[in-house]
C-alpha cells in the first residue's frame, strides 16, 4: 500500500534483486540439485539456529549456486531475505545490508511491523538516520515474529567493509534465535574462516567432485546449442568436452574462458591447435586474453578495465561507450569527442573479450578474479605487453576522476543541461555524482587531475552551474535549481586538501556561511579529514562561526 511504499522509500535499502535475477539466468537445467538434495542443505533447513558456510575456489560457481538455493527457498514459500555482495558495493556498509533485510522480511508481514513503524516515525522528518543498533533491534524484532526465517549472504569475500560485516554476523548469530537459519558463501579466506569457524553448524567445500557434473552439463549444452560449434563433428565435440573437463579443476570460470577462446577459432585445425595448448590456470588464461587484445585497442581496453574494476557502481553499456570517448590526458584534442563513440556498443566485448560481460543494460568485469588479476603484482612481472594493463586503486581512481571531469567540462554553455541531457550524454549523471568520490584525498595532487578540478570549480562559469544541476553533493540529489555553494565548501566536504589550498590561495572565503553544514570547516569536520581541518584553521577558519 501507499504507506508501506513511503516507508520503503525512506528506508532507502540497496537494491538486492538485480544480482539475484542475473545469477538465476546463468543456471542451466537442474544444476545445483546435488546440493539441494544433499544432507547438509536438508539438515540446515530444519536444524535449530543453523549456519551453513559454503566455500570454494575462485570461479567455482558459488554465486549461481547461491541463487539456486535462494530460489528453492522462495519456491517453497519460506520466509527468506538475502544479499549479494560484489566488488562494486563500495558504498554498502553493514547498515545498508540491515536495511535490505528489514525491507525484505517486513514485506512478508501482512501489516507494517510495529518496530519499523516506530523507527519511521522517529526519523522520517529528520535529516538524521537510524543508528545501526536501532536497525539491528528492528531486524531482530521482525525475525522473532516469524516461525522460521532464512537469511542468505553471497560472496562475503567481496564485501568492501568485511571486518564490520563479519562482526555484524557474529552479533546476529549471538541473538540465539533457534528459528533463524543463516547461510553464507565465500572463498576460504583467513579472516572469514577465523570468524565463521566458531559460528557455523555446517560447512561445505565446493570441490571438483561436487561441481564437476554441473560443469559437464554447461559444456554439453554450449556445444549442442551454440551456433559457433554447429559445424563441429560429434567426435570433435566429445574431444572438447573431455579436454575441458580434464582441465577444469572445479572452476566454471576457467571453462567459460576456454569456450570463448574456442568460439573464435575459424577452422578445425585452429580449434585443435587451441585445444592442445590451453592455459592451465585462471591467471594464465587472463594472460593470454591480454596478449590477444588488438594493438589498436590497447588504450581503450585499459580505460575500460580500470573503470569497471573500481567504478562506484555498475556501469550501463551506454555509459561505457561514452567513457571510451573521453581523453582527459590529451594535449591538443577535445577532452570528449562524440566521434570516438563505438558504433556498436557490444564491441566492448571485442575489445576486452572474456574479461568483461554484458548483462543488458549493464557491462561489468566478468568475474571478481579479473580485478584481482589486474591489480596483482604478478602482472607487473610479466612481459611488457601484459604489464601495460597493471594498475592499482589509486591509479584507477585518478583516471576515472579525470575522465569524469573531462566529460563534465564539455557542458560549458548556459542552458545545455535540460531534461534530455542525461539521455543524450549517458555518462553525465555518473560523472557529476562520482568525480569527487574518485578524486579522493591526496589523489588531487596529480597535476592533470588538479588542473581539471580547478577548471570545473569556477563559480562564474556555466560548467560549474551545469555540474550542480546534474548533481548537488550537499543534498546528495540531482541539483535542479537548488542554491549553489562556493567551491571551497564542496572540496572541504570531499576532503580535497590540495585543491582546497589552491582555492584559498586564490581568495576563497573560508568562513562563508552556506550549505547544510554551515561552512567549509564544519563540512570538513563532518568528513573526518583532520589534515584539511588544520589547513582551514591555519587559513583563518572561525571555529565559532
XYZ file of C-alpha atoms in Angstrom:
545
model
C 0.000 0.000 0.000
C 0.969 3.663 -0.221
C 2.178 3.948 3.377
C 4.334 0.827 3.062
C 5.956 2.218 -0.079
C 6.566 5.520 1.701
C 8.412 3.661 4.467
C 10.496 1.653 1.985
C 11.389 4.831 0.104
C 12.586 6.378 3.372
C 14.436 3.199 4.316
C 16.496 3.506 1.096
C 17.709 -0.082 1.111
C 20.264 -1.085 -1.544
C 18.564 -2.927 -4.389
C 19.186 -6.601 -3.700
C 17.185 -8.027 -6.623
C 19.115 -7.475 -9.909
C 22.115 -9.551 -8.840
C 19.762 -12.415 -7.955
C 17.888 -12.221 -11.241
C 21.121 -12.188 -13.244
C 22.552 -15.142 -11.328
C 19.320 -17.125 -11.827
C 19.602 -16.617 -15.594
C 23.008 -18.297 -15.572
C 21.696 -21.528 -14.087
C 21.281 -24.347 -16.590
C 18.778 -27.134 -16.192
C 18.871 -28.815 -12.807
C 22.448 -27.827 -11.979
C 22.911 -27.438 -8.251
C 20.422 -30.216 -7.467
C 23.279 -32.210 -5.881
C 23.333 -29.558 -3.179
C 19.570 -29.103 -2.789
C 19.160 -32.866 -2.310
C 22.196 -33.231 -0.065
C 22.250 -33.906 3.654
C 23.914 -30.602 4.578
C 21.207 -28.464 2.982
C 18.312 -30.550 4.306
C 19.747 -30.518 7.837
C 20.427 -26.778 7.625
C 16.796 -26.079 6.717
C 15.438 -27.916 9.733
C 18.097 -27.651 12.469
C 17.741 -25.046 15.194
C 19.968 -21.954 14.916
C 21.733 -23.441 11.890
C 24.513 -21.684 9.996
C 25.883 -23.173 6.771
C 29.086 -21.880 5.183
C 29.553 -22.818 1.521
C 33.074 -22.045 0.331
C 35.099 -22.715 -2.792
C 37.896 -21.545 -5.044
C 37.541 -18.539 -7.391
C 35.243 -19.247 -10.318
C 33.664 -22.366 -8.818
C 30.105 -21.108 -9.417
C 29.257 -20.072 -5.858
C 27.016 -17.157 -6.831
C 24.913 -19.191 -9.264
C 24.540 -21.951 -6.675
C 23.583 -19.322 -4.106
C 20.830 -18.046 -6.413
C 19.633 -21.628 -6.839
C 19.397 -22.018 -3.049
C 17.519 -18.737 -2.674
C 15.083 -19.637 -5.427
C 14.472 -23.058 -3.868
C 13.522 -21.395 -0.584
C 11.307 -18.843 -2.350
C 9.566 -21.578 -4.359
C 8.663 -23.342 -1.116
C 7.142 -20.101 0.285
C 9.639 -19.887 3.116
C 10.403 -16.566 4.785
C 13.726 -15.533 3.272
C 15.936 -12.469 2.937
C 19.193 -12.344 1.032
C 22.026 -10.073 -0.003
C 24.661 -10.407 -2.722
C 27.958 -8.627 -2.166
C 30.194 -7.703 -5.073
C 33.263 -5.593 -5.639
C 31.095 -2.664 -6.760
C 29.464 -2.423 -3.337
C 31.749 0.475 -2.379
C 29.016 2.353 -0.539
C 27.408 -0.714 1.059
C 28.019 -0.613 4.784
C 26.524 -3.028 7.323
C 23.661 -0.603 7.952
C 22.768 -0.850 4.233
C 22.582 -4.631 4.496
C 20.388 -4.281 7.606
C 18.033 -2.004 5.681
C 17.785 -4.533 2.846
C 16.995 -7.375 5.253
C 14.407 -5.252 7.080
C 12.668 -4.368 3.812
C 12.552 -7.970 2.610
C 11.313 -9.513 5.847
C 8.800 -6.762 6.599
C 7.350 -7.239 3.112
C 6.338 -10.754 4.231
C 4.213 -9.273 7.045
C 0.538 -8.547 6.438
C 0.951 -5.144 8.114
C 3.950 -2.938 8.858
C 5.767 -4.326 11.931
C 5.443 -2.036 14.956
C 9.214 -1.748 15.343
C 9.607 -0.486 11.767
C 6.658 1.867 12.148
C 8.256 3.387 15.258
C 11.605 3.756 13.522
C 9.942 5.539 10.612
C 8.001 7.865 12.899
C 11.177 8.791 14.777
C 13.302 9.644 11.734
C 11.080 10.313 8.708
C 11.062 14.087 9.211
C 14.690 14.316 10.271
C 17.950 14.599 8.336
C 19.362 12.057 10.791
C 19.455 8.335 10.067
C 18.727 5.497 12.486
C 21.776 4.239 14.358
C 22.999 0.718 13.487
C 21.843 -0.558 16.881
C 18.316 0.677 16.152
C 18.329 -1.074 12.791
C 19.590 -4.271 14.415
C 16.877 -4.079 17.065
C 14.216 -3.592 14.383
C 15.511 -6.533 12.355
C 15.589 -8.777 15.411
C 12.014 -7.953 16.380
C 10.803 -8.709 12.842
C 12.658 -12.048 12.783
C 11.108 -13.003 16.135
C 7.618 -12.525 14.666
C 8.060 -15.456 12.245
C 8.126 -19.204 12.807
C 11.249 -19.751 10.676
C 13.495 -17.257 8.891
C 16.236 -17.951 6.342
C 18.909 -15.335 5.576
C 21.444 -15.908 2.793
C 24.594 -13.881 2.030
C 26.635 -14.379 -1.123
C 30.319 -13.509 -1.624
C 31.420 -12.382 1.830
C 34.932 -12.131 0.381
C 33.764 -9.296 -1.893
C 32.255 -7.243 0.931
C 34.121 -3.885 0.992
C 33.602 -3.437 4.754
C 34.367 -7.048 5.629
C 35.560 -6.660 9.238
C 32.437 -4.677 10.162
C 30.127 -7.115 8.424
C 31.734 -10.176 9.987
C 31.212 -8.529 13.360
C 27.552 -7.983 12.437
C 27.220 -11.658 11.531
C 28.589 -12.565 14.951
C 26.031 -10.293 16.592
C 23.109 -11.726 14.622
C 24.203 -15.263 15.437
C 24.590 -14.183 19.055
C 20.891 -13.412 19.286
C 20.482 -17.179 19.791
C 17.269 -17.391 17.799
C 16.540 -21.072 17.244
C 14.292 -20.415 14.259
C 16.876 -18.321 12.386
C 18.887 -20.116 9.693
C 21.932 -18.383 8.184
C 23.844 -19.329 5.032
C 26.906 -17.628 3.563
C 29.132 -18.242 0.555
C 32.712 -17.064 0.081
C 36.233 -18.126 -0.656
C 38.048 -19.729 2.244
C 39.987 -16.675 3.353
C 41.668 -16.428 6.733
C 39.624 -13.689 8.395
C 36.356 -15.215 7.203
C 37.376 -18.680 8.374
C 38.509 -17.360 11.772
C 35.146 -15.636 12.304
C 32.854 -18.331 10.971
C 34.606 -21.352 12.454
C 33.024 -20.630 15.830
C 29.589 -19.885 14.380
C 28.777 -22.420 11.673
C 26.945 -25.661 12.300
C 27.551 -26.936 8.753
C 30.126 -26.168 6.094
C 30.887 -27.497 2.628
C 33.779 -27.028 0.214
C 32.737 -26.905 -3.451
C 35.381 -29.221 -4.862
C 35.644 -30.736 -8.318
C 33.772 -33.882 -7.308
C 30.712 -31.837 -6.339
C 30.549 -29.295 -9.170
C 32.019 -31.460 -11.953
C 28.602 -32.700 -13.041
C 27.268 -29.140 -13.326
C 30.294 -28.087 -15.369
C 29.738 -31.037 -17.714
C 26.112 -30.005 -18.199
C 27.228 -26.474 -19.077
C 29.816 -27.685 -21.591
C 27.408 -30.141 -23.232
C 24.631 -27.570 -23.577
C 27.009 -24.979 -25.008
C 28.372 -27.392 -27.604
C 24.872 -28.525 -28.569
C 23.163 -25.125 -28.673
C 25.789 -22.513 -29.569
C 25.821 -21.795 -33.310
C 29.601 -21.247 -33.153
C 30.022 -25.001 -32.580
C 27.368 -26.126 -35.045
C 29.937 -27.299 -37.626
C 31.929 -29.361 -35.151
C 31.577 -33.106 -35.603
C 30.269 -35.263 -32.774
C 33.797 -36.605 -32.328
C 35.248 -33.088 -32.080
C 32.603 -32.067 -29.542
C 33.451 -35.087 -27.430
C 37.151 -34.176 -27.595
C 36.346 -30.612 -26.492
C 34.244 -31.887 -23.624
C 36.864 -34.351 -22.389
C 39.677 -31.779 -22.651
C 37.762 -29.090 -20.765
C 36.595 -31.448 -18.032
C 40.168 -32.636 -17.545
C 41.486 -29.093 -17.085
C 38.560 -27.519 -15.225
C 39.625 -28.457 -11.692
C 36.184 -27.459 -10.447
C 36.287 -23.946 -11.969
C 33.311 -22.849 -14.073
C 35.132 -19.598 -14.822
C 38.101 -21.375 -16.423
C 35.777 -23.418 -18.637
C 33.793 -20.347 -19.723
C 37.002 -18.602 -20.834
C 38.207 -21.629 -22.802
C 34.852 -21.937 -24.573
C 35.105 -18.271 -25.524
C 38.563 -18.914 -26.985
C 37.299 -21.943 -28.914
C 34.384 -19.910 -30.314
C 36.887 -17.631 -32.024
C 38.521 -20.498 -33.952
C 37.769 -20.302 -37.676
C 38.719 -23.837 -38.737
C 39.013 -27.395 -37.345
C 42.801 -27.056 -37.429
C 42.703 -23.832 -35.421
C 40.350 -25.416 -32.881
C 42.582 -28.480 -32.494
C 45.626 -26.265 -32.016
C 43.852 -24.218 -29.328
C 42.780 -27.387 -27.521
C 46.355 -28.678 -27.360
C 47.716 -25.578 -25.608
C 45.007 -24.478 -23.191
C 46.318 -22.434 -20.247
C 46.408 -24.408 -17.027
C 45.218 -21.745 -14.565
C 42.780 -18.863 -14.485
C 45.556 -16.253 -14.374
C 47.348 -17.908 -17.318
C 44.024 -17.675 -19.137
C 43.833 -13.962 -18.418
C 47.453 -13.568 -19.575
C 46.516 -14.998 -22.948
C 43.451 -12.751 -23.272
C 45.537 -9.614 -22.626
C 48.170 -10.685 -25.140
C 45.480 -11.168 -27.787
C 43.993 -7.675 -27.422
C 44.405 -5.817 -30.708
C 47.203 -3.235 -30.570
C 44.820 -0.552 -31.836
C 42.512 -1.090 -28.853
C 45.045 -1.322 -26.012
C 44.312 2.177 -24.714
C 40.547 1.628 -24.852
C 40.941 -1.728 -23.113
C 42.946 -0.175 -20.276
C 40.394 2.637 -19.868
C 37.530 0.180 -19.709
C 39.242 -2.267 -17.349
C 40.258 0.468 -14.898
C 36.779 1.925 -14.839
C 34.981 -1.408 -14.487
C 37.373 -2.527 -11.741
C 36.847 0.490 -9.490
C 33.646 2.231 -10.551
C 31.417 3.361 -7.703
C 28.547 1.367 -9.157
C 27.862 -0.882 -12.120
C 28.064 0.943 -15.456
C 25.486 0.830 -18.205
C 26.618 -0.060 -21.709
C 25.864 3.471 -22.950
C 27.994 4.920 -20.132
C 30.867 2.638 -21.120
C 30.631 3.831 -24.715
C 30.976 7.456 -23.606
C 33.857 6.783 -21.212
C 35.800 5.375 -24.181
C 35.168 8.676 -25.984
C 36.961 10.690 -23.267
C 40.641 11.554 -23.346
C 41.498 13.554 -20.201
C 45.246 13.469 -20.846
C 45.108 14.875 -24.369
C 47.244 17.937 -25.050
C 45.568 19.148 -28.228
C 42.378 17.232 -28.998
C 38.949 17.513 -27.337
C 38.541 16.054 -23.846
C 35.371 14.344 -25.063
C 34.775 13.528 -28.712
C 31.415 12.025 -29.792
C 33.137 10.719 -32.924
C 35.045 8.279 -30.694
C 31.797 6.618 -29.590
C 31.543 2.992 -30.699
C 29.005 2.395 -33.458
C 28.090 -0.915 -31.847
C 28.169 -0.769 -28.038
C 28.630 -4.538 -27.863
C 32.083 -4.071 -29.354
C 33.345 -3.660 -25.795
C 33.353 -7.461 -25.845
C 35.581 -7.398 -28.910
C 37.981 -5.057 -27.145
C 38.269 -6.998 -23.870
C 36.976 -10.471 -24.787
C 36.207 -12.738 -21.809
C 37.400 -10.194 -19.250
C 34.103 -8.314 -19.453
C 30.497 -9.350 -19.712
C 27.296 -7.636 -20.795
C 24.045 -8.175 -18.953
C 21.812 -5.658 -20.711
C 21.745 -2.814 -19.922
C 24.940 -3.153 -17.857
C 28.562 -4.019 -18.523
C 30.964 -5.281 -15.873
C 34.084 -7.319 -15.315
C 33.198 -10.933 -15.948
C 34.330 -12.049 -12.506
C 35.877 -10.700 -9.311
C 39.026 -12.679 -10.131
C 39.581 -10.381 -13.139
C 40.049 -7.376 -10.861
C 42.311 -9.345 -8.543
C 44.420 -10.364 -11.525
C 44.709 -6.826 -12.922
C 45.918 -5.366 -9.611
C 48.211 -8.284 -8.735
C 51.935 -7.627 -8.604
C 52.477 -10.763 -10.706
C 51.105 -8.893 -13.708
C 53.933 -6.346 -13.374
C 56.434 -9.165 -13.695
C 55.032 -10.414 -16.996
C 56.181 -9.232 -20.388
C 55.769 -5.568 -21.249
C 52.565 -6.108 -23.241
C 50.846 -7.568 -20.182
C 52.321 -5.219 -17.581
C 50.806 -2.331 -19.577
C 47.441 -3.374 -18.119
C 48.534 -3.416 -14.491
C 47.085 -0.763 -12.207
C 46.064 -0.226 -8.594
C 43.120 1.518 -6.968
C 44.878 4.887 -6.760
C 45.787 4.891 -10.454
C 42.296 3.768 -11.454
C 40.534 6.307 -9.233
C 42.733 9.098 -10.580
C 41.980 8.117 -14.179
C 38.232 7.797 -13.542
C 38.121 11.192 -11.795
C 39.957 12.812 -14.719
C 37.640 11.168 -17.245
C 34.560 12.331 -15.295
C 35.859 15.896 -15.245
C 36.796 15.771 -18.932
C 33.222 14.720 -19.654
C 31.683 17.485 -17.498
C 33.831 20.232 -18.992
C 32.007 19.908 -22.320
C 28.932 21.457 -20.682
C 30.268 24.989 -20.952
C 27.120 26.772 -22.149
C 24.261 28.028 -20.008
C 21.065 26.071 -20.596
C 22.726 22.999 -22.128
C 21.613 20.788 -19.237
C 17.925 20.139 -19.812
C 15.589 17.169 -19.402
C 17.212 15.351 -22.330
C 20.830 15.792 -21.229
C 21.064 12.526 -19.304
C 19.795 10.624 -22.328
C 21.979 12.415 -24.862
C 25.012 12.228 -22.583
C 24.626 8.950 -20.649
C 27.765 9.396 -18.552
C 26.715 12.825 -17.234
C 24.957 11.574 -14.078
C 27.832 9.304 -13.090
C 30.466 11.949 -13.847
C 28.663 14.648 -11.860
C 27.971 12.458 -8.855
C 31.188 10.492 -8.511
C 34.140 12.589 -9.695
C 34.776 13.710 -6.105
C 34.471 10.131 -4.863
C 37.247 9.079 -7.238
C 39.393 12.184 -6.734
C 39.668 11.369 -3.023
C 42.079 12.956 -0.546
C 45.677 13.086 -1.837
C 44.734 11.965 -5.375
C 44.058 15.634 -6.174
C 47.802 16.304 -6.141
C 48.162 14.670 -9.574
C 48.817 17.622 -11.949
C 46.267 16.860 -14.669
C 43.563 15.976 -12.169
C 44.271 19.137 -10.163
C 44.065 21.279 -13.310
C 40.767 19.736 -14.437
C 39.216 20.217 -10.987
C 40.238 23.868 -10.948
C 38.729 24.318 -14.431
C 35.407 22.944 -13.188
C 35.325 24.903 -9.933
C 34.836 28.373 -11.368
C 31.518 29.686 -9.989
C 31.187 32.379 -12.634
C 31.315 29.838 -15.478
C 28.437 27.807 -16.897
C 30.235 24.488 -16.400
C 30.087 24.932 -12.606
C 26.346 25.622 -12.625
C 25.725 22.738 -15.005
C 27.613 20.313 -12.762
C 25.413 21.342 -9.822
C 22.298 20.989 -11.948
C 23.303 17.396 -12.619
C 24.205 16.596 -9.008
C 24.100 18.534 -5.741
C 26.731 16.982 -3.451
C 25.424 18.921 -0.462
C 21.922 17.483 -0.687
C 23.060 14.202 -2.278
C 20.492 14.505 -5.035
C 20.063 15.777 -8.561
C 20.574 19.500 -8.363
C 17.805 21.096 -10.388
C 17.651 24.772 -9.470
C 18.990 24.423 -5.914
C 21.236 27.123 -4.499
C 24.945 26.903 -5.237
C 27.621 26.883 -2.557
C 31.174 28.066 -3.141
C 33.813 25.605 -4.411
C 35.719 25.601 -1.095
C 32.627 24.211 0.625
C 32.383 21.247 -1.779
C 36.109 20.460 -1.731
C 36.033 20.569 2.078
C 33.144 18.077 2.015
C 35.138 15.791 -0.274
C 38.382 16.142 1.694
C 40.324 17.500 -1.307
C 43.143 19.204 0.591
C 45.405 20.254 -2.293
C 42.549 21.776 -4.297
C 41.187 23.468 -1.165
C 44.591 25.033 -0.563
C 44.665 26.346 -4.138
C 41.174 27.821 -3.799
C 42.111 29.566 -0.556
C 45.239 30.951 -2.184
C 43.000 32.396 -4.910
C 40.899 34.175 -2.282
C 38.016 31.840 -1.395
C 36.170 32.962 1.762
C 36.938 30.276 4.331
C 34.164 31.496 6.661
C 31.341 31.901 4.125
C 28.045 30.725 5.642
C 26.500 28.186 3.262
C 25.164 24.692 2.724
C 23.739 22.078 5.045
C 26.823 22.066 7.281
C 27.057 25.857 7.568
C 30.615 26.414 6.333
C 33.681 24.689 4.938
C 35.168 23.914 8.362
C 32.028 22.113 9.526
C 31.846 20.200 6.257
C 35.474 19.067 6.604
C 34.956 18.156 10.270
C 31.918 16.042 9.414
C 34.030 14.162 6.866
C 36.699 13.463 9.498
C 39.557 14.917 7.447
C 41.921 16.194 10.137
C 44.590 17.474 7.737
C 42.031 19.579 5.881
C 40.554 20.872 9.144
C 44.035 22.026 10.196
C 44.553 23.691 6.818
C 41.273 25.609 7.128
C 42.131 26.695 10.671
C 45.555 27.850 9.523
C 43.837 29.900 6.814
C 41.607 31.668 9.334
C 38.544 29.461 9.674
C 36.488 30.543 12.689
C 35.694 27.609 14.984
C 32.822 29.612 16.493
C 31.234 30.529 13.169
